[in-house]
Amino acid sequence: MAAYECPVCNYVYDEATGAPREGFAAGTTWSDIPDEWPCPDCGVREKIDFEQKAG
């Protein structure tokens, strides 16, 4: 499973844990997140701006 980070506020979406407060259960893959989904912490960036974390 991969993790993706917002370049502005460093919020991390981790596929393993999902984002329950956003409606994404654990195991929800990045490809299943809508393209127009904004960063839930800063709201500034869209999914396309997130960067995959090395790991």
Coordinates of N, CA and C in Angstrom, one line a residue:
M1 N 0.8 -1.2 0.0 CA 0.0 0.0 0.0 C 0.9 1.2 0.0
A2 N 0.4 2.3 -0.6 CA 1.2 3.5 -0.8 C 0.6 4.6 0.1
A3 N 1.4 5.7 0.2 CA 0.9 6.9 0.9 C 1.2 8.1 0.0
Y4 N 0.4 9.1 0.1 CA 0.5 10.3 -0.7 C 0.4 11.6 0.2
E5 N 1.3 12.6 -0.1 CA 1.4 13.7 0.8 C 1.1 15.0 0.1
C6 N 0.3 15.9 0.8 CA 0.0 17.2 0.3 C 1.3 18.1 0.3
P7 N 1.7 18.7 -0.8 CA 2.9 19.5 -0.7 C 2.8 20.8 0.0
V8 N 1.6 21.2 0.4 CA 1.4 22.5 1.1 C 1.4 22.3 2.6
C9 N 0.6 21.3 3.1 CA 0.4 21.2 4.6 C 1.0 19.9 5.1
N10 N 1.4 19.0 4.2 CA 2.0 17.7 4.6 C 1.0 16.7 5.1
Y11 N -0.3 16.9 4.9 CA -1.3 15.9 5.2 C -0.9 14.7 4.4
V12 N -1.1 13.5 5.0 CA -0.7 12.2 4.3 C -2.0 11.4 4.2
Y13 N -2.3 10.9 3.0 CA -3.3 9.9 2.8 C -2.6 8.6 2.6
D14 N -2.9 7.7 3.5 CA -2.2 6.4 3.6 C -3.3 5.3 3.2
E15 N -3.1 4.6 2.1 CA -4.0 3.6 1.6 C -4.4 2.6 2.7
A16 N -3.4 2.3 3.5 CA -3.6 1.2 4.5 C -4.6 1.7 5.6
T17 N -4.6 2.9 5.9 CA -5.6 3.4 7.0 C -6.8 4.2 6.4
G18 N -6.7 4.6 5.1 CA -7.8 5.3 4.5 C -7.9 6.7 5.2
A19 N -9.1 7.3 5.0 CA -9.5 8.5 5.6 C -10.9 8.5 6.0
P20 N -11.2 7.8 7.1 CA -12.6 7.6 7.6 C -13.4 8.9 7.7
R21 N -12.8 10.0 8.1 CA -13.6 11.2 8.3 C -13.9 11.8 6.9
E22 N -13.3 11.4 5.8 CA -13.6 11.8 4.5 C -14.4 10.8 3.7
G23 N -14.7 9.6 4.4 CA -15.6 8.6 3.8 C -14.8 7.5 3.1
F24 N -13.5 7.4 3.3 CA -12.7 6.4 2.6 C -12.2 5.4 3.6
A25 N -12.7 4.2 3.5 CA -12.3 3.2 4.5 C -10.9 2.7 4.3
A26 N -10.3 2.1 5.3 CA -9.0 1.5 5.2 C -8.9 0.6 4.0
G27 N -7.8 0.7 3.3 CA -7.7 -0.1 2.1 C -8.1 0.5 0.8
T28 N -8.7 1.7 0.9 CA -9.2 2.5 -0.3 C -7.9 2.9 -1.0
T29 N -7.8 2.5 -2.3 CA -6.6 2.8 -3.0 C -6.7 4.2 -3.5
W30 N -5.5 4.8 -3.8 CA -5.4 6.2 -4.4 C -6.2 6.3 -5.6
S31 N -6.2 5.3 -6.5 CA -6.9 5.3 -7.7 C -8.5 5.4 -7.5
D32 N -8.9 5.0 -6.4 CA -10.4 5.0 -6.1 C -10.8 6.3 -5.5
I33 N -9.9 7.2 -5.2 CA -10.2 8.5 -4.7 C -10.6 9.4 -5.9
P34 N -11.7 10.2 -5.8 CA -12.1 11.0 -6.9 C -11.0 12.0 -7.3
D35 N -10.8 12.3 -8.6 CA -9.7 13.2 -9.0 C -9.9 14.6 -8.4
E36 N -11.2 15.0 -8.2 CA -11.5 16.4 -7.7 C -11.4 16.5 -6.2
W37 N -11.0 15.4 -5.5 CA -10.9 15.4 -4.1 C -9.8 16.4 -3.6
P38 N -10.2 17.4 -2.7 CA -9.2 18.3 -2.2 C -8.5 17.8 -1.0
C39 N -7.4 18.4 -0.6 CA -6.8 18.1 0.7 C -7.8 18.4 1.8
P40 N -8.0 17.5 2.7 CA -9.0 17.7 3.8 C -8.5 18.7 4.8
D41 N -7.2 18.9 4.9 CA -6.6 19.8 5.9 C -6.5 21.2 5.5
C42 N -5.9 21.4 4.3 CA -5.8 22.8 3.8 C -6.7 23.2 2.7
G43 N -7.3 22.2 2.0 CA -8.3 22.5 1.0 C -7.7 23.2 -0.2
V44 N -6.4 23.4 -0.3 CA -5.8 24.1 -1.3 C -5.5 23.3 -2.5
R45 N -5.0 22.1 -2.3 CA -4.5 21.2 -3.4 C -5.6 20.2 -3.8
E46 N -5.5 19.8 -5.0 CA -6.3 18.7 -5.5 C -5.5 17.4 -5.5
K47 N -6.1 16.3 -5.7 CA -5.5 15.0 -5.7 C -4.2 15.0 -6.6
I48 N -4.3 15.6 -7.7 CA -3.2 15.6 -8.7 C -1.9 16.2 -8.1
D49 N -2.1 17.1 -7.2 CA -0.9 17.7 -6.6 C -0.2 16.9 -5.5
F50 N -0.8 15.9 -5.0 CA -0.2 15.1 -4.0 C 1.0 14.3 -4.5
E51 N 1.9 14.1 -3.7 CA 3.1 13.4 -4.1 C 3.2 12.0 -3.4
Q52 N 3.6 11.0 -4.1 CA 3.7 9.7 -3.5 C 4.9 9.7 -2.6
K53 N 4.8 9.2 -1.4 CA 5.9 9.1 -0.4 C 6.7 7.9 -0.7
A54 N 8.0 8.0 -0.6 CA 8.9 6.9 -0.8 C 8.7 6.0 0.5
G55 N 8.8 4.7 0.3 CA 8.7 4.0 1.5 C 8.7 2.5 1.3

